[in-house]
Short mmCIF file of N, CA and C in Angstrom, two decimals:
data_model
loop_
_atom_site.label_atom_id
_atom_site.label_comp_id
_atom_site.label_asym_id
_atom_site.label_seq_id
_atom_site.Cartn_x
_atom_site.Cartn_y
_atom_site.Cartn_z
N MET A 227 1.68 13.75 2.79
CA MET A 227 0.63 12.90 3.29
C MET A 227 1.26 11.54 3.65
N TYR A 228 0.73 10.94 4.70
CA TYR A 228 1.24 9.65 5.15
C TYR A 228 0.29 8.53 4.78
N PHE A 229 0.87 7.36 4.55
CA PHE A 229 0.10 6.15 4.21
C PHE A 229 0.67 4.98 4.99
N ILE A 230 -0.23 4.09 5.42
CA ILE A 230 0.19 2.81 5.98
C ILE A 230 0.03 1.77 4.88
N ILE A 231 1.06 0.98 4.69
CA ILE A 231 1.02 -0.16 3.77
C ILE A 231 1.09 -1.42 4.63
N LEU A 232 0.04 -2.23 4.56
CA LEU A 232 -0.01 -3.52 5.24
C LEU A 232 0.00 -4.60 4.17
N ALA A 233 0.95 -5.49 4.24
CA ALA A 233 1.08 -6.55 3.24
C ALA A 233 1.17 -7.89 3.94
N GLU A 234 0.28 -8.80 3.57
CA GLU A 234 0.26 -10.15 4.13
C GLU A 234 0.97 -11.10 3.17
N ASP A 235 1.92 -11.87 3.69
CA ASP A 235 2.64 -12.84 2.86
C ASP A 235 1.73 -14.00 2.46
N LYS A 236 2.03 -14.59 1.32
CA LYS A 236 1.39 -15.84 0.94
C LYS A 236 1.85 -16.93 1.91
N PRO A 237 0.99 -17.91 2.18
CA PRO A 237 1.41 -19.01 3.06
C PRO A 237 2.66 -19.71 2.51
N ASP A 238 3.49 -20.16 3.42
CA ASP A 238 4.69 -20.93 3.07
C ASP A 238 5.65 -20.19 2.15
N HIS A 239 5.74 -18.87 2.31
CA HIS A 239 6.66 -18.06 1.49
C HIS A 239 7.77 -17.40 2.30
N LEU A 240 8.07 -17.95 3.49
CA LEU A 240 9.12 -17.36 4.31
C LEU A 240 10.47 -17.37 3.59
N ALA A 241 10.77 -18.43 2.85
CA ALA A 241 12.05 -18.50 2.13
C ALA A 241 12.14 -17.39 1.08
N VAL A 242 11.04 -17.10 0.41
CA VAL A 242 11.03 -16.00 -0.57
C VAL A 242 11.33 -14.70 0.14
N ARG A 243 10.67 -14.46 1.26
CA ARG A 243 10.89 -13.23 2.03
C ARG A 243 12.36 -13.10 2.41
N MET A 244 12.94 -14.15 2.93
CA MET A 244 14.32 -14.06 3.41
C MET A 244 15.30 -13.88 2.25
N ASP A 245 15.02 -14.50 1.11
CA ASP A 245 15.90 -14.35 -0.07
C ASP A 245 15.87 -12.92 -0.61
N ILE A 246 14.71 -12.29 -0.59
CA ILE A 246 14.52 -10.97 -1.20
C ILE A 246 14.79 -9.84 -0.20
N ARG A 247 14.87 -10.16 1.07
CA ARG A 247 14.97 -9.13 2.11
C ARG A 247 16.05 -8.09 1.86
N PRO A 248 17.28 -8.45 1.50
CA PRO A 248 18.29 -7.40 1.26
C PRO A 248 17.87 -6.41 0.17
N SER A 249 17.26 -6.90 -0.90
CA SER A 249 16.80 -6.00 -1.97
C SER A 249 15.66 -5.12 -1.48
N HIS A 250 14.74 -5.69 -0.70
CA HIS A 250 13.62 -4.93 -0.14
C HIS A 250 14.14 -3.80 0.74
N LEU A 251 15.07 -4.10 1.64
CA LEU A 251 15.61 -3.08 2.54
C LEU A 251 16.34 -1.99 1.77
N ALA A 252 17.13 -2.37 0.79
CA ALA A 252 17.86 -1.39 -0.02
C ALA A 252 16.89 -0.48 -0.78
N TYR A 253 15.84 -1.07 -1.34
CA TYR A 253 14.82 -0.29 -2.07
C TYR A 253 14.15 0.70 -1.12
N ALA A 254 13.68 0.23 0.02
CA ALA A 254 12.97 1.08 0.96
C ALA A 254 13.85 2.23 1.42
N GLU A 255 15.11 1.94 1.69
CA GLU A 255 16.03 3.00 2.12
C GLU A 255 16.32 3.98 0.99
N SER A 256 16.49 3.49 -0.21
CA SER A 256 16.85 4.36 -1.33
C SER A 256 15.73 5.31 -1.73
N GLU A 257 14.49 4.93 -1.49
CA GLU A 257 13.36 5.78 -1.88
C GLU A 257 13.18 6.99 -0.96
N GLY A 258 13.66 6.89 0.26
CA GLY A 258 13.65 8.04 1.16
C GLY A 258 12.28 8.45 1.68
N CYS A 259 11.28 7.61 1.55
CA CYS A 259 9.93 7.99 1.98
C CYS A 259 9.44 7.19 3.18
N VAL A 260 10.22 6.23 3.65
CA VAL A 260 9.78 5.37 4.74
C VAL A 260 10.01 6.09 6.08
N VAL A 261 8.93 6.22 6.84
CA VAL A 261 8.99 6.85 8.16
C VAL A 261 9.23 5.79 9.23
N LEU A 262 8.56 4.65 9.10
CA LEU A 262 8.64 3.57 10.07
C LEU A 262 8.26 2.28 9.35
N ALA A 263 8.93 1.19 9.65
CA ALA A 263 8.61 -0.06 8.96
C ALA A 263 9.11 -1.26 9.78
N GLY A 264 8.51 -2.40 9.50
CA GLY A 264 8.95 -3.64 10.11
C GLY A 264 8.04 -4.78 9.72
N PRO A 265 8.49 -6.00 9.99
CA PRO A 265 7.68 -7.16 9.62
C PRO A 265 6.55 -7.40 10.61
N LEU A 266 5.44 -7.92 10.10
CA LEU A 266 4.40 -8.49 10.95
C LEU A 266 4.87 -9.89 11.32
N LEU A 267 4.56 -10.33 12.52
CA LEU A 267 5.08 -11.61 13.00
C LEU A 267 3.95 -12.59 13.33
N THR A 268 4.28 -13.87 13.24
CA THR A 268 3.36 -14.92 13.67
C THR A 268 3.32 -14.92 15.20
N ASP A 269 2.25 -15.48 15.76
CA ASP A 269 2.15 -15.67 17.20
C ASP A 269 2.97 -16.88 17.60
N GLY A 270 3.27 -16.98 18.88
CA GLY A 270 3.92 -18.18 19.38
C GLY A 270 5.28 -17.91 19.97
N ALA A 271 5.90 -18.99 20.42
CA ALA A 271 7.20 -18.90 21.09
C ALA A 271 8.34 -18.54 20.15
N ASP A 272 8.20 -18.86 18.87
CA ASP A 272 9.25 -18.59 17.89
C ASP A 272 8.65 -17.81 16.72
N PRO A 273 8.37 -16.50 16.92
CA PRO A 273 7.70 -15.73 15.88
C PRO A 273 8.53 -15.62 14.60
N LYS A 274 7.84 -15.70 13.48
CA LYS A 274 8.46 -15.58 12.15
C LYS A 274 7.76 -14.47 11.38
N PRO A 275 8.45 -13.80 10.46
CA PRO A 275 7.79 -12.80 9.63
C PRO A 275 6.66 -13.42 8.82
N ARG A 276 5.54 -12.68 8.73
CA ARG A 276 4.38 -13.13 7.96
C ARG A 276 3.78 -12.01 7.11
N GLY A 277 4.45 -10.88 7.10
CA GLY A 277 3.96 -9.74 6.33
C GLY A 277 4.80 -8.51 6.63
N SER A 278 4.35 -7.37 6.11
CA SER A 278 5.08 -6.12 6.29
C SER A 278 4.12 -5.00 6.67
N MET A 279 4.64 -4.05 7.47
CA MET A 279 3.93 -2.83 7.78
C MET A 279 4.89 -1.67 7.55
N LEU A 280 4.48 -0.75 6.71
CA LEU A 280 5.30 0.42 6.45
C LEU A 280 4.44 1.66 6.59
N ILE A 281 5.00 2.69 7.17
CA ILE A 281 4.40 4.02 7.13
C ILE A 281 5.31 4.83 6.23
N ILE A 282 4.73 5.37 5.17
CA ILE A 282 5.52 6.16 4.23
C ILE A 282 4.92 7.55 4.08
N GLU A 283 5.73 8.46 3.59
CA GLU A 283 5.26 9.79 3.22
C GLU A 283 5.28 9.85 1.70
N ALA A 284 4.14 10.19 1.11
CA ALA A 284 4.01 10.26 -0.34
C ALA A 284 3.09 11.42 -0.70
N LYS A 285 3.23 11.94 -1.91
CA LYS A 285 2.42 13.10 -2.30
C LYS A 285 0.94 12.77 -2.44
N ASP A 286 0.64 11.51 -2.80
CA ASP A 286 -0.76 11.10 -2.96
C ASP A 286 -0.84 9.58 -3.00
N ARG A 287 -2.08 9.07 -3.10
CA ARG A 287 -2.28 7.62 -3.11
C ARG A 287 -1.57 6.96 -4.29
N ALA A 288 -1.58 7.61 -5.44
CA ALA A 288 -0.92 7.03 -6.61
C ALA A 288 0.57 6.82 -6.36
N ALA A 289 1.21 7.76 -5.69
CA ALA A 289 2.63 7.62 -5.37
C ALA A 289 2.85 6.50 -4.36
N ALA A 290 1.96 6.38 -3.38
CA ALA A 290 2.07 5.29 -2.40
C ALA A 290 1.88 3.94 -3.08
N GLU A 291 0.92 3.85 -3.99
CA GLU A 291 0.69 2.60 -4.72
C GLU A 291 1.88 2.25 -5.60
N ALA A 292 2.48 3.25 -6.23
CA ALA A 292 3.66 3.01 -7.07
C ALA A 292 4.83 2.51 -6.22
N PHE A 293 5.02 3.13 -5.05
CA PHE A 293 6.09 2.67 -4.15
C PHE A 293 5.87 1.20 -3.78
N ALA A 294 4.64 0.86 -3.40
CA ALA A 294 4.34 -0.52 -3.00
C ALA A 294 4.53 -1.49 -4.16
N ALA A 295 4.12 -1.11 -5.35
CA ALA A 295 4.22 -2.00 -6.51
C ALA A 295 5.66 -2.27 -6.92
N GLU A 296 6.55 -1.31 -6.68
CA GLU A 296 7.95 -1.47 -7.07
C GLU A 296 8.80 -2.15 -6.00
N ASP A 297 8.23 -2.40 -4.85
CA ASP A 297 8.96 -3.10 -3.78
C ASP A 297 9.39 -4.47 -4.28
N PRO A 298 10.64 -4.84 -4.09
CA PRO A 298 11.10 -6.16 -4.53
C PRO A 298 10.28 -7.32 -3.96
N TYR A 299 9.75 -7.18 -2.76
CA TYR A 299 8.86 -8.22 -2.23
C TYR A 299 7.64 -8.39 -3.13
N ALA A 300 7.02 -7.27 -3.51
CA ALA A 300 5.84 -7.33 -4.38
C ALA A 300 6.20 -7.91 -5.74
N LYS A 301 7.32 -7.48 -6.29
CA LYS A 301 7.74 -7.98 -7.60
C LYS A 301 8.05 -9.47 -7.58
N ALA A 302 8.46 -9.99 -6.41
CA ALA A 302 8.76 -11.42 -6.28
C ALA A 302 7.50 -12.25 -6.04
N GLY A 303 6.35 -11.60 -5.92
CA GLY A 303 5.10 -12.32 -5.69
C GLY A 303 4.92 -12.80 -4.27
N LEU A 304 5.55 -12.14 -3.30
CA LEU A 304 5.47 -12.57 -1.90
C LEU A 304 4.09 -12.36 -1.29
N PHE A 305 3.40 -11.31 -1.69
CA PHE A 305 2.20 -10.91 -0.96
C PHE A 305 0.91 -11.54 -1.48
N ALA A 306 0.08 -11.97 -0.53
CA ALA A 306 -1.27 -12.45 -0.85
C ALA A 306 -2.22 -11.27 -0.93
N ALA A 307 -1.97 -10.22 -0.13
CA ALA A 307 -2.84 -9.04 -0.11
C ALA A 307 -2.03 -7.84 0.36
N VAL A 308 -2.35 -6.68 -0.21
CA VAL A 308 -1.73 -5.42 0.18
C VAL A 308 -2.84 -4.39 0.37
N THR A 309 -2.81 -3.72 1.52
CA THR A 309 -3.76 -2.65 1.82
C THR A 309 -2.97 -1.36 2.00
N ILE A 310 -3.44 -0.30 1.36
CA ILE A 310 -2.81 1.01 1.50
C ILE A 310 -3.89 1.97 2.00
N ALA A 311 -3.60 2.65 3.11
CA ALA A 311 -4.59 3.56 3.70
C ALA A 311 -3.92 4.87 4.10
N PRO A 312 -4.58 6.00 3.84
CA PRO A 312 -4.07 7.27 4.34
C PRO A 312 -4.03 7.24 5.87
N TRP A 313 -3.07 7.94 6.43
CA TRP A 313 -2.86 7.88 7.86
C TRP A 313 -2.41 9.23 8.38
N MET A 314 -2.80 9.55 9.63
CA MET A 314 -2.39 10.79 10.26
C MET A 314 -1.71 10.49 11.59
N PRO A 315 -0.46 10.87 11.76
CA PRO A 315 0.20 10.66 13.05
C PRO A 315 -0.48 11.48 14.14
N ALA A 316 -0.61 10.89 15.33
CA ALA A 316 -1.25 11.60 16.42
C ALA A 316 -0.47 11.53 17.74
N LEU A 317 0.06 10.36 18.08
CA LEU A 317 0.76 10.19 19.36
C LEU A 317 2.03 9.38 19.18
N GLY A 318 3.00 9.61 20.07
CA GLY A 318 4.21 8.80 20.08
C GLY A 318 5.46 9.65 20.01
N ASP A 319 6.50 9.17 20.68
CA ASP A 319 7.78 9.90 20.70
C ASP A 319 8.44 9.95 19.33
N TRP A 320 8.11 9.02 18.45
CA TRP A 320 8.75 8.93 17.15
C TRP A 320 8.07 9.79 16.09
N LEU A 321 7.06 10.57 16.45
CA LEU A 321 6.29 11.33 15.45
C LEU A 321 7.21 12.11 14.50
N PRO A 322 6.84 12.15 13.22
CA PRO A 322 7.62 12.97 12.29
C PRO A 322 7.48 14.44 12.65
N PRO A 323 8.45 15.26 12.25
CA PRO A 323 8.36 16.69 12.57
C PRO A 323 7.14 17.33 11.93
N LYS A 324 6.55 18.29 12.64
CA LYS A 324 5.40 19.01 12.09
C LYS A 324 5.86 19.91 10.96
N LYS A 325 5.02 19.98 9.94
CA LYS A 325 5.34 20.83 8.79
C LYS A 325 4.79 22.23 9.02
N GLU A 326 5.57 23.18 8.65
CA GLU A 326 5.17 24.59 8.80
C GLU A 326 4.15 24.95 7.75
#
Protein backbone atom coordinates (compact mmCIF):
# COMPACT_ATOMS: atom_id res chain seq x y z
CA MET A 1 0.00 0.00 0.00
CA TYR A 2 1.21 3.50 -0.78
CA PHE A 3 1.06 6.59 1.43
CA ILE A 4 1.79 10.26 0.87
CA ILE A 5 3.53 12.01 3.74
CA LEU A 6 3.23 15.81 3.66
CA ALA A 7 5.21 17.64 6.31
CA GLU A 8 5.22 21.41 6.81
CA ASP A 9 8.30 22.94 8.44
CA LYS A 10 8.01 25.24 11.43
CA PRO A 11 8.61 28.89 10.48
CA ASP A 12 12.24 30.00 10.53
CA HIS A 13 13.58 26.43 10.72
CA LEU A 14 15.52 26.31 7.44
CA ALA A 15 18.84 25.99 9.33
CA VAL A 16 17.49 22.95 11.20
CA ARG A 17 16.43 21.37 7.91
CA MET A 18 19.81 21.95 6.30
CA ASP A 19 21.74 20.66 9.35
CA ILE A 20 19.69 17.44 9.53
CA ARG A 21 19.35 16.86 5.78
CA PRO A 22 22.21 14.32 5.43
CA SER A 23 20.74 12.18 8.23
CA HIS A 24 17.23 12.49 6.74
CA LEU A 25 18.44 11.36 3.30
CA ALA A 26 20.44 8.45 4.73
CA TYR A 27 17.44 7.32 6.81
CA ALA A 28 15.02 7.52 3.87
CA GLU A 29 17.39 5.58 1.63
CA SER A 30 18.18 2.94 4.25
CA GLU A 31 14.51 2.14 4.91
CA GLY A 32 13.95 1.10 1.29
CA CYS A 33 10.30 2.18 1.20
CA VAL A 34 10.53 5.58 -0.49
CA VAL A 35 9.08 5.61 -4.01
CA LEU A 36 9.38 9.36 -4.65
CA ALA A 37 10.34 12.28 -2.43
CA GLY A 38 11.44 15.89 -2.39
CA PRO A 39 11.13 19.18 -0.56
CA LEU A 40 8.16 21.51 -0.79
CA LEU A 41 9.38 24.96 -1.81
CA THR A 42 8.48 28.56 -1.05
CA ASP A 43 7.16 30.75 -3.87
CA GLY A 44 9.28 33.47 -5.39
CA ALA A 45 12.46 34.10 -7.31
CA ASP A 46 14.67 32.26 -4.79
CA PRO A 47 12.66 29.23 -3.59
CA LYS A 48 13.71 27.62 -0.31
CA PRO A 49 12.62 24.31 1.24
CA ARG A 50 9.57 24.69 3.50
CA GLY A 51 8.48 21.09 3.98
CA SER A 52 8.67 17.55 2.64
CA MET A 53 6.61 15.31 0.38
CA LEU A 54 7.26 11.59 0.32
CA ILE A 55 5.45 8.73 -1.32
CA ILE A 56 6.28 5.52 0.48
CA GLU A 57 5.23 1.89 0.28
CA ALA A 58 4.25 0.44 3.64
CA LYS A 59 2.20 -2.54 4.81
CA ASP A 60 -0.31 -0.32 6.64
CA ARG A 61 -0.91 3.10 8.18
CA ALA A 62 0.88 2.13 11.38
CA ALA A 63 4.04 1.33 9.42
CA ALA A 64 3.79 4.63 7.51
CA GLU A 65 3.34 6.52 10.79
CA ALA A 66 6.32 4.72 12.32
CA PHE A 67 8.48 5.60 9.30
CA ALA A 68 7.47 9.27 9.58
CA ALA A 69 8.04 9.38 13.34
CA GLU A 70 11.56 7.96 13.03
CA ASP A 71 12.62 10.43 10.33
CA PRO A 72 15.52 12.54 11.66
CA TYR A 73 13.64 15.68 10.58
CA ALA A 74 10.72 14.69 12.82
CA LYS A 75 13.01 13.76 15.69
CA ALA A 76 14.71 17.17 15.41
CA GLY A 77 11.36 18.93 15.79
CA LEU A 78 11.41 20.43 12.29
CA PHE A 79 7.76 19.90 11.44
CA ALA A 80 4.78 22.03 12.44
CA ALA A 81 2.36 19.50 10.92
CA VAL A 82 2.51 16.07 9.28
CA THR A 83 -0.28 14.53 7.20
CA ILE A 84 -0.24 10.89 6.14
CA ALA A 85 -2.78 9.70 3.57
CA PRO A 86 -3.25 6.44 1.68
CA TRP A 87 -2.57 6.91 -2.00
CA MET A 88 -3.06 5.01 -5.26
CA PRO A 89 -0.79 5.61 -8.26
CA ALA A 90 -2.74 6.25 -11.45
CA LEU A 91 -0.74 8.19 -14.07
CA GLY A 92 2.86 9.04 -14.89
CA ASP A 93 5.98 7.55 -16.44
CA TRP A 94 7.50 6.98 -13.00
CA LEU A 95 4.69 4.66 -11.78
CA PRO A 96 5.87 1.77 -9.60
CA PRO A 97 5.65 -1.67 -11.21
CA LYS A 98 2.26 -3.38 -11.00
CA LYS A 99 2.07 -6.21 -8.52
CA GLU A 100 0.98 -9.60 -9.72
